[in-house]
PDB file of C-alpha atoms and ligand atoms in Angstrom:
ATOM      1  CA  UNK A  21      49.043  -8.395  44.102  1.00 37.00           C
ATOM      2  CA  UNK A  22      52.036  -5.909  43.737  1.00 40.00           C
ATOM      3  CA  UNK A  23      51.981  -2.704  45.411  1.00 42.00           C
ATOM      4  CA  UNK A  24      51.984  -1.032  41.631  1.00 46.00           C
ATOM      5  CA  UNK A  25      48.327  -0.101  40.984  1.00 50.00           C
ATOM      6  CA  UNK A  26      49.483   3.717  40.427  1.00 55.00           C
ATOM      7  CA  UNK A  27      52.876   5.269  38.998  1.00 50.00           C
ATOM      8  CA  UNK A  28      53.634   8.624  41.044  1.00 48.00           C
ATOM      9  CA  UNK A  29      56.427  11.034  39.896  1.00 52.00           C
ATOM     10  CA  UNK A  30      56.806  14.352  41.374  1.00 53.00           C
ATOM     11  CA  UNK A  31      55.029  16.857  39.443  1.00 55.00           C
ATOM     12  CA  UNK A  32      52.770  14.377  37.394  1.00 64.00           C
ATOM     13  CA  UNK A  33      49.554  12.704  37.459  1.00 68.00           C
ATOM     14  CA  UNK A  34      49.137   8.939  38.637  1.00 84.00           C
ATOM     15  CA  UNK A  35      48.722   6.732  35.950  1.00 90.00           C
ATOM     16  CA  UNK A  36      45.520   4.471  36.705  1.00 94.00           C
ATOM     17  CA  UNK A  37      46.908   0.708  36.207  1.00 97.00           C
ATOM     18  CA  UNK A  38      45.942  -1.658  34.281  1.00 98.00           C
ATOM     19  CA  UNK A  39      45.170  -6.237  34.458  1.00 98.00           C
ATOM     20  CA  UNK A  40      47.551  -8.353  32.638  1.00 98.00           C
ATOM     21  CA  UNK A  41      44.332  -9.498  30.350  1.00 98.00           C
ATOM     22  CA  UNK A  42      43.738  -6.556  29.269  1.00 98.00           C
ATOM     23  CA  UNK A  43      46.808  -6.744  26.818  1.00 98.00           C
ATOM     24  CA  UNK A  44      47.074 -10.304  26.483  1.00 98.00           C
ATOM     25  CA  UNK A  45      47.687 -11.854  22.643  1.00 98.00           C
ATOM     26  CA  UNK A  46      47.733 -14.924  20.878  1.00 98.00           C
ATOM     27  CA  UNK A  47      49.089 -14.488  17.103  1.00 98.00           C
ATOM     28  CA  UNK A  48      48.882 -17.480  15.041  1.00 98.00           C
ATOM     29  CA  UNK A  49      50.613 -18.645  11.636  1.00 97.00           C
ATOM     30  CA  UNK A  50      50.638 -21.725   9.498  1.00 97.00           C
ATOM     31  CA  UNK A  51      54.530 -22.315   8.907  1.00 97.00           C
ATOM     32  CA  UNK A  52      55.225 -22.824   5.114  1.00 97.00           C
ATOM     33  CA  UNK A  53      58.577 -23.769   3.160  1.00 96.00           C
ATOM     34  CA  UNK A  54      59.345 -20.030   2.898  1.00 96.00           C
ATOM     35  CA  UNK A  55      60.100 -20.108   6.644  1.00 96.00           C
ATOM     36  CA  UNK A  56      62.449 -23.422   6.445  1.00 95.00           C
ATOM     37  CA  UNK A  57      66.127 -23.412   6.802  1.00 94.00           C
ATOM     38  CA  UNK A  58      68.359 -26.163   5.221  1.00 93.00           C
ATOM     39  CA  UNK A  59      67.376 -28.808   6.864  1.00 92.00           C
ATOM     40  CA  UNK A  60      63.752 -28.308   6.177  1.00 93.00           C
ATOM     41  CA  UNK A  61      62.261 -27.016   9.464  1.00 96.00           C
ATOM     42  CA  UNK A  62      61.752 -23.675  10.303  1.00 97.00           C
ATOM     43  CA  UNK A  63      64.298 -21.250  10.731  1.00 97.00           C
ATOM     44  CA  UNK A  64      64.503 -19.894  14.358  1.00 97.00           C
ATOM     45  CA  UNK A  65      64.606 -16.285  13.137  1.00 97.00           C
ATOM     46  CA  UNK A  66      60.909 -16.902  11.619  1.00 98.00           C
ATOM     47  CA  UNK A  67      60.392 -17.588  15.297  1.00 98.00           C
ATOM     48  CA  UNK A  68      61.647 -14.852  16.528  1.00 98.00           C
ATOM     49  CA  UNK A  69      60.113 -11.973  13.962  1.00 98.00           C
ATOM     50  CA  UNK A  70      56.414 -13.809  15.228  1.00 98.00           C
ATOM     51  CA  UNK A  71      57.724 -13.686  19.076  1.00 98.00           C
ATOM     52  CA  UNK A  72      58.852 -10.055  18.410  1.00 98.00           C
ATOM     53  CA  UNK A  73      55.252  -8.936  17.129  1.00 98.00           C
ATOM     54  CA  UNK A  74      53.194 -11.172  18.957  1.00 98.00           C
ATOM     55  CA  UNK A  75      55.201  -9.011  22.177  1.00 98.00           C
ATOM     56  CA  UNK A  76      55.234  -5.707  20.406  1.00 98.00           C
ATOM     57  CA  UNK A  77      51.778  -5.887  19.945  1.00 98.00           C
ATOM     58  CA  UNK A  78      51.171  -6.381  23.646  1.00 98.00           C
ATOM     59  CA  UNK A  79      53.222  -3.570  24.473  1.00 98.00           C
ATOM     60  CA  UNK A  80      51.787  -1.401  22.695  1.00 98.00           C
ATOM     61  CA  UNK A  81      47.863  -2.191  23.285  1.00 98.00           C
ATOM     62  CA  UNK A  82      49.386  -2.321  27.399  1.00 98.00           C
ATOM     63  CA  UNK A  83      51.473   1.472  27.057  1.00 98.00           C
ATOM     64  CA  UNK A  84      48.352   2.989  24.781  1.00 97.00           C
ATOM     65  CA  UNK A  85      50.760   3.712  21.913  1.00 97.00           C
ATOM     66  CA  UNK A  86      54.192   2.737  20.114  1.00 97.00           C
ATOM     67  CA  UNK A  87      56.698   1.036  21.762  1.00 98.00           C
ATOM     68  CA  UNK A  88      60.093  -0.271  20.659  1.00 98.00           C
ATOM     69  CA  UNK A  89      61.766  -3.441  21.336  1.00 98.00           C
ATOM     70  CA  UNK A  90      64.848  -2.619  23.887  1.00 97.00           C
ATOM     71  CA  UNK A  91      66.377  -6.268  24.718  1.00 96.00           C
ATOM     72  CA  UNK A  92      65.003  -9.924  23.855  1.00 95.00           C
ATOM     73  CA  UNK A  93      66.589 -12.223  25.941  1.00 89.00           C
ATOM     74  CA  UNK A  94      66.518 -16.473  27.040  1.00 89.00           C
ATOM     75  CA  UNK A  95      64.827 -16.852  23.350  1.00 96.00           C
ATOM     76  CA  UNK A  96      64.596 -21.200  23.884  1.00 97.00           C
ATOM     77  CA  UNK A  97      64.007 -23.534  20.986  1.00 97.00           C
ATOM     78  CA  UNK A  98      62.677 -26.361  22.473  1.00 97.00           C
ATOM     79  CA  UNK A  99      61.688 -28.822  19.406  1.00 95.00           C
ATOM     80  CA  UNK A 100      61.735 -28.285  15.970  1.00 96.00           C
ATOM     81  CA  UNK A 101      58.767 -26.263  13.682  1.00 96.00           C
ATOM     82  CA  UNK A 102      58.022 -28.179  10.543  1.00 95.00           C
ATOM     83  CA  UNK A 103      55.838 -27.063   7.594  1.00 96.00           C
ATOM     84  CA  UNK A 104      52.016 -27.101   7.811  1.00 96.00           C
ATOM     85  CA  UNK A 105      52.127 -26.417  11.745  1.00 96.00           C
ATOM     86  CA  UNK A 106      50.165 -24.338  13.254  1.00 97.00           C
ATOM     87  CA  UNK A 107      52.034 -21.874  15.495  1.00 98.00           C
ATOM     88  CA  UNK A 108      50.590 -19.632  18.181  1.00 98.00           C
ATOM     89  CA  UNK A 109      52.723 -17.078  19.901  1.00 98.00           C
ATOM     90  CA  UNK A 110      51.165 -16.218  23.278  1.00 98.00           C
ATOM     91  CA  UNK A 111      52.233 -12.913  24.786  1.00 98.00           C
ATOM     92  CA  UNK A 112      51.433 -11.097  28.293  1.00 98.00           C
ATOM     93  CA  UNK A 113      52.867  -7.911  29.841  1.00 98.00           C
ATOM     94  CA  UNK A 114      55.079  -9.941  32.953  1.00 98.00           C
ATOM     95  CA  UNK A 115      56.271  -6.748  34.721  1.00 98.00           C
ATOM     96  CA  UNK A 116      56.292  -2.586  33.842  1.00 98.00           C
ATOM     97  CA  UNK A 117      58.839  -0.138  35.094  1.00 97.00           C
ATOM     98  CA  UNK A 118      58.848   3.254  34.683  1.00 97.00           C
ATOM     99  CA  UNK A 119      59.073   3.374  30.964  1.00 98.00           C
ATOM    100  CA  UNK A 120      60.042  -0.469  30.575  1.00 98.00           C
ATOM    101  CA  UNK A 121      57.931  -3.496  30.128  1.00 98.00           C
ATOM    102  CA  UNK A 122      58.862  -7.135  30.296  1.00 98.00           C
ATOM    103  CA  UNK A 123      56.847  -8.892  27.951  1.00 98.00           C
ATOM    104  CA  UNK A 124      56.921 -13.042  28.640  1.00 98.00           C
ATOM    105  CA  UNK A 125      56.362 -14.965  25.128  1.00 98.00           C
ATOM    106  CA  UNK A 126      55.264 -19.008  24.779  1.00 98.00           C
ATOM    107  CA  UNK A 127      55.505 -20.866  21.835  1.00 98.00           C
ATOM    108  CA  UNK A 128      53.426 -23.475  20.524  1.00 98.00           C
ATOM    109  CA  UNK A 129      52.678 -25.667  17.488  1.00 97.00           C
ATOM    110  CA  UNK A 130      49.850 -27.795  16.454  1.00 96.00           C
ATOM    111  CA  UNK A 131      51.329 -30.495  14.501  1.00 91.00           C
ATOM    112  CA  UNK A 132      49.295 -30.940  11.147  1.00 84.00           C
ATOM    113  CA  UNK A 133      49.471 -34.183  10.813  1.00 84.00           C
ATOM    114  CA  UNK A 134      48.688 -35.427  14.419  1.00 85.00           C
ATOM    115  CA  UNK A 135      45.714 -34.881  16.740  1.00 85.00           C
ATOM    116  CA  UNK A 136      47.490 -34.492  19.667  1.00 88.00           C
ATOM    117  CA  UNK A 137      47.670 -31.286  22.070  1.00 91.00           C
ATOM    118  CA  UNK A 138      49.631 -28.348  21.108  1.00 95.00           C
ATOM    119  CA  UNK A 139      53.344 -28.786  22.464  1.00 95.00           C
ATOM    120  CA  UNK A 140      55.595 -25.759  23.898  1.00 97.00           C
ATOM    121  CA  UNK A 141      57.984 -25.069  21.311  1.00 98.00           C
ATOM    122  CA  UNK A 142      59.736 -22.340  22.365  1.00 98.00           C
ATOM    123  CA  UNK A 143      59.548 -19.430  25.276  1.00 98.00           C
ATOM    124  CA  UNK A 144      61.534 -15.504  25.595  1.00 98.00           C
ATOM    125  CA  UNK A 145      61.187 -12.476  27.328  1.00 98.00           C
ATOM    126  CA  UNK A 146      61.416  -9.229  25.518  1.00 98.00           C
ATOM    127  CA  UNK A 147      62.016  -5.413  27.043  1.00 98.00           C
ATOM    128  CA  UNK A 148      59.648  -3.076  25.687  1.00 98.00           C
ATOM    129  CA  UNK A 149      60.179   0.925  25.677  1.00 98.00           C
ATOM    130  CA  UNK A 150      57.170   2.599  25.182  1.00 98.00           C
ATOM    131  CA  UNK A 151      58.355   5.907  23.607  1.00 98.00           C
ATOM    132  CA  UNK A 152      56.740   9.149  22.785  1.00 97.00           C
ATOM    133  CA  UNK A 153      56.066  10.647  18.494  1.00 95.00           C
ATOM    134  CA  UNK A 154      59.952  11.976  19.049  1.00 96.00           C
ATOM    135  CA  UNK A 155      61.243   8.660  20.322  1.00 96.00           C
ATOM    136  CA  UNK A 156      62.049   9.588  23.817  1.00 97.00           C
ATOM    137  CA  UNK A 157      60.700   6.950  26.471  1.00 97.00           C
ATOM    138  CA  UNK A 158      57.525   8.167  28.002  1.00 97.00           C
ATOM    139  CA  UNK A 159      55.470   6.552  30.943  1.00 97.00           C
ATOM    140  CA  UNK A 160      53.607   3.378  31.245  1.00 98.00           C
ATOM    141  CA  UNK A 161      50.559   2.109  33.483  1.00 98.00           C
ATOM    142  CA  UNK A 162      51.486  -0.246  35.864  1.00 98.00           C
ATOM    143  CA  UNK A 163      50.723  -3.633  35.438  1.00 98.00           C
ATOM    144  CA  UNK A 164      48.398  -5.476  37.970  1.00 98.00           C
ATOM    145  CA  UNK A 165      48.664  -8.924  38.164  1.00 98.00           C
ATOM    146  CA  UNK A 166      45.166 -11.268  38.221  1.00 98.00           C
ATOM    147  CA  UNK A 167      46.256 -14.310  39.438  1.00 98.00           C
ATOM    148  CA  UNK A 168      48.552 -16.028  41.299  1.00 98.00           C
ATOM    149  CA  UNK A 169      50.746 -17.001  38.482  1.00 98.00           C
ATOM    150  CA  UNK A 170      50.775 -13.640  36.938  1.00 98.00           C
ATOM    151  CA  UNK A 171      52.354 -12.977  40.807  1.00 98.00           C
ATOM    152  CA  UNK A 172      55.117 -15.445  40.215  1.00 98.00           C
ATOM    153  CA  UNK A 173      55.874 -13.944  36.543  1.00 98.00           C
ATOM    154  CA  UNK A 174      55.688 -10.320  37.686  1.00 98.00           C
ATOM    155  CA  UNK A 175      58.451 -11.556  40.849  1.00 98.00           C
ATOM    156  CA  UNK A 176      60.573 -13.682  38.257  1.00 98.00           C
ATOM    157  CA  UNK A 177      60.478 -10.684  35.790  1.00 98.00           C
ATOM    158  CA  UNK A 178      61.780  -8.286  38.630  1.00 98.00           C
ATOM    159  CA  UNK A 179      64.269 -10.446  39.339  1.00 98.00           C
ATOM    160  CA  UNK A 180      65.550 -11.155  35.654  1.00 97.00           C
ATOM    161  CA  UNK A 181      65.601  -7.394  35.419  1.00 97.00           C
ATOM    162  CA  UNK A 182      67.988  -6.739  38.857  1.00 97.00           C
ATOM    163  CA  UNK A 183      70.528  -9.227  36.553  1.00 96.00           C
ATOM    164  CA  UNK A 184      70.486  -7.246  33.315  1.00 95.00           C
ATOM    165  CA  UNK A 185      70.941  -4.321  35.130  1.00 95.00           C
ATOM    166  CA  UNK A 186      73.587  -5.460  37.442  1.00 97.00           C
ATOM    167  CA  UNK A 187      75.272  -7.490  34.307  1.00 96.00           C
ATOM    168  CA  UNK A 188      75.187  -4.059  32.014  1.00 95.00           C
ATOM    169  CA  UNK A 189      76.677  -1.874  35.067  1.00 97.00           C
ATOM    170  CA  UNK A 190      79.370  -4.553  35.487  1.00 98.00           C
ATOM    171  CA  UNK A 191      80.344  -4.818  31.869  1.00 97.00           C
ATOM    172  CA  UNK A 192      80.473  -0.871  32.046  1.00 97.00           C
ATOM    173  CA  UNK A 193      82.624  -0.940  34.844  1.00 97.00           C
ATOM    174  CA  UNK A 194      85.341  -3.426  33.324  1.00 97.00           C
ATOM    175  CA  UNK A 195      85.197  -1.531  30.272  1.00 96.00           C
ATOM    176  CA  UNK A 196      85.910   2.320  32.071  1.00 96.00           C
ATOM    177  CA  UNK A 197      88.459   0.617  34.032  1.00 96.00           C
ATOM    178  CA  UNK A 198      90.494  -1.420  30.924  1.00 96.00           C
ATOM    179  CA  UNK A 199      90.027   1.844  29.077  1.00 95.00           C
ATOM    180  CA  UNK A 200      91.820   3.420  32.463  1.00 96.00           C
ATOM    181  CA  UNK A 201      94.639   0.978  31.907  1.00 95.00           C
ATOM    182  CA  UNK A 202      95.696   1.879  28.383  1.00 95.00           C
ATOM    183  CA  UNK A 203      93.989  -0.665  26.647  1.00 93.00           C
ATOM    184  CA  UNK A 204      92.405   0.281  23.391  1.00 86.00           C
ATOM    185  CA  UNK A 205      90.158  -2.748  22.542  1.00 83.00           C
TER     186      UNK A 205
HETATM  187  C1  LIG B 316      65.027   1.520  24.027  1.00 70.20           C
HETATM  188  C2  LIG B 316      65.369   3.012  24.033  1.00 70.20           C
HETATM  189  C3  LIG B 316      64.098   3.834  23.737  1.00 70.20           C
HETATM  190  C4  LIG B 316      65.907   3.374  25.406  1.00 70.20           C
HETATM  191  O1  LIG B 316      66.250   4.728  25.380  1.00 70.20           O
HETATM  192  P1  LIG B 316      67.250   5.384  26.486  1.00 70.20           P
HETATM  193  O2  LIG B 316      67.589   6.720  26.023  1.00 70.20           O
HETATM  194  O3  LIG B 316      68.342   4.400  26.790  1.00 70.20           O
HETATM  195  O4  LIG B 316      66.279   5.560  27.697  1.00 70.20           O
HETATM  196  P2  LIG B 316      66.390   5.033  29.192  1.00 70.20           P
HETATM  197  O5  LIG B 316      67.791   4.771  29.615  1.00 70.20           O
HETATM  198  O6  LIG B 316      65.582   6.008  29.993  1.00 70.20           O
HETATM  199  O7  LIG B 316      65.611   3.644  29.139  1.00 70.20           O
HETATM  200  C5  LIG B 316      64.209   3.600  29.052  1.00 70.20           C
HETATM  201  C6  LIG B 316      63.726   2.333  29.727  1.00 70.20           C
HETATM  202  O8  LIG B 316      64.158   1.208  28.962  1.00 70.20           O
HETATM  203  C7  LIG B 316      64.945   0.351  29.763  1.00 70.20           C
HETATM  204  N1  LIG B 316      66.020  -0.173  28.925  1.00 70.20           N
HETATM  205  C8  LIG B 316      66.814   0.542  28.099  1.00 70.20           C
HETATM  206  N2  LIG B 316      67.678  -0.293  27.479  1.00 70.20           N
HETATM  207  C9  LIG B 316      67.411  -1.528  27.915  1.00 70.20           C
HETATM  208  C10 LIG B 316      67.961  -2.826  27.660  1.00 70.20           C
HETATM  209  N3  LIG B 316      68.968  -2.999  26.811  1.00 70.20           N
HETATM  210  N4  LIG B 316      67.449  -3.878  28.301  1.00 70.20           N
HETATM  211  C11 LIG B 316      66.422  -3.737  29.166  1.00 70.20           C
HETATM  212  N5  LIG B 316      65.842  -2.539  29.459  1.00 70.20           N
HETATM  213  C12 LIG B 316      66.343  -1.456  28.847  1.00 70.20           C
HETATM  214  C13 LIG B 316      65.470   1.220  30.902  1.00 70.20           C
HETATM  215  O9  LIG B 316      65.793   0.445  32.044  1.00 70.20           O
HETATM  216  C14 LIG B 316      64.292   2.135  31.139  1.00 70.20           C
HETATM  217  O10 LIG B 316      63.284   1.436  31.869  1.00 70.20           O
HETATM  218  P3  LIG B 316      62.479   2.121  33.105  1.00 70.20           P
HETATM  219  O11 LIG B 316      62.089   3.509  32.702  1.00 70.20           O
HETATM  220  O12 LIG B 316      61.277   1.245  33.276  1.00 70.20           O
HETATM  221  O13 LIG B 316      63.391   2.101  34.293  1.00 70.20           O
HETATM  222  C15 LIG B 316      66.443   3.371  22.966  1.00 70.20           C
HETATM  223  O14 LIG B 316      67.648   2.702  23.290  1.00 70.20           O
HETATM  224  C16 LIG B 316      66.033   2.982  21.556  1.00 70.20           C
HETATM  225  O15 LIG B 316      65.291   3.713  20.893  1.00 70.20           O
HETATM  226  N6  LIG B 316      66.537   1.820  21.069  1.00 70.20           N
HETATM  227  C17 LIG B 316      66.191   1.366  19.724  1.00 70.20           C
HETATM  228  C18 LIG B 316      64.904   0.541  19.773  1.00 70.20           C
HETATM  229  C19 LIG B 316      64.635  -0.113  18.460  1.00 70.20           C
HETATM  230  O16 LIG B 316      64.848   0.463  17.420  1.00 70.20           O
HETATM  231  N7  LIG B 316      64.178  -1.373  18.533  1.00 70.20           N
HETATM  232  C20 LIG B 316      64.005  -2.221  17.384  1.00 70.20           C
HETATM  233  C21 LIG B 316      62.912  -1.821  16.507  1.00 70.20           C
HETATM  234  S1  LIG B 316      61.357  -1.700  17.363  1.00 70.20           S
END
């Protein structure tokens, strides 16, 4: 378990935490030839809008309210979708921040015309803000991890999110210190 079972700021009340199942979501969808692209399977993007509410619903039941999709990032195709499978998008809360959730998404189909398992077809993680009726970011419970691989996602999250932090500040830096140099790009 993670030492996050409350949130304490200065000046505000603790927010009680809440399990990983608690928020966890399957959303499923029979792929038809609206969703192809031109080579007749389905168009990533498709993908991605399910992946995008399948995590934005977790986010929200997890925060209690709205939340807004900050970053999507390592979105994998791993095999093609065809028509007539049946895709489920399964989405958990992976690690909460202050105001920031990482939301871990696996993809799978059910192949209509074969009675074999469902395969992985896909996998992101997503960066929820949960935000208040104005849009500001407001405060989320902390996740608590059930089980030991909920451990290992909640310590992979952490460290995915020490990279996009330290890969934004860099970026930032190299861009304050070309725009020191004259350059106007
Ligand atoms: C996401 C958003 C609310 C962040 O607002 P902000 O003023 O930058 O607020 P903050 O800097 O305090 O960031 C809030 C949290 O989001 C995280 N965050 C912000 N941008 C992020 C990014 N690009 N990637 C990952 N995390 C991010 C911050 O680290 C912070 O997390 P923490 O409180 O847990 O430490 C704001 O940028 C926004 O409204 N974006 C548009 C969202 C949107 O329209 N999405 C698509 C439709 S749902």
């Amino acid at each position: 378990m993670t030492d996050q079972a409350t949130v304490a700021q200065p000046g505000t009340p603790e927010i009680p935490g809440k399990p990983t199942s608690a928020s966890r979501t399957t959303l499923s969808h029979i792929m038809t030839q609206a969703d192809t692209n031109l080579l007749g399977t389905v168009h990533g993007g498709v993908i991605m809008k399910l992946v995008d509410d399948a995590a934005g619903a977790v986010a929200g039941r997890h925060s209690g309210g709205p939340a807004v999709t900050a970053s999507m990032d390592e979105m994998a195709f791993l095999e093609p979708v065809r028509v007539g499978d049946l895709v489920h998008v399964k989405a958990q809360i992976n690690w909460t921040g202050r105001t920031s959730m990482e939301v871990g998404v696996r993809v799978l189909a059910e192949r209509w015309n074969e009675s074999t398992p469902a395969t992985q077809v896909g996998s992101a993680y997503l960066v929820f803000a949960a935000v208040d009726a104005d849009g500001r970011p407001r405060r989320v419970p902390p996740v608590l991890p059930e089980t030991e691989r909920d451990e290992r996602r909640y310590q992979e999250a952490q460290i995915r999110r020490t990279h996009r932090l330290a890969r934004r500040r860099a970026i930032m830096e190299l861009r304050e210190k070309r725009a020191a140099e004259g350059f106007e790009d």
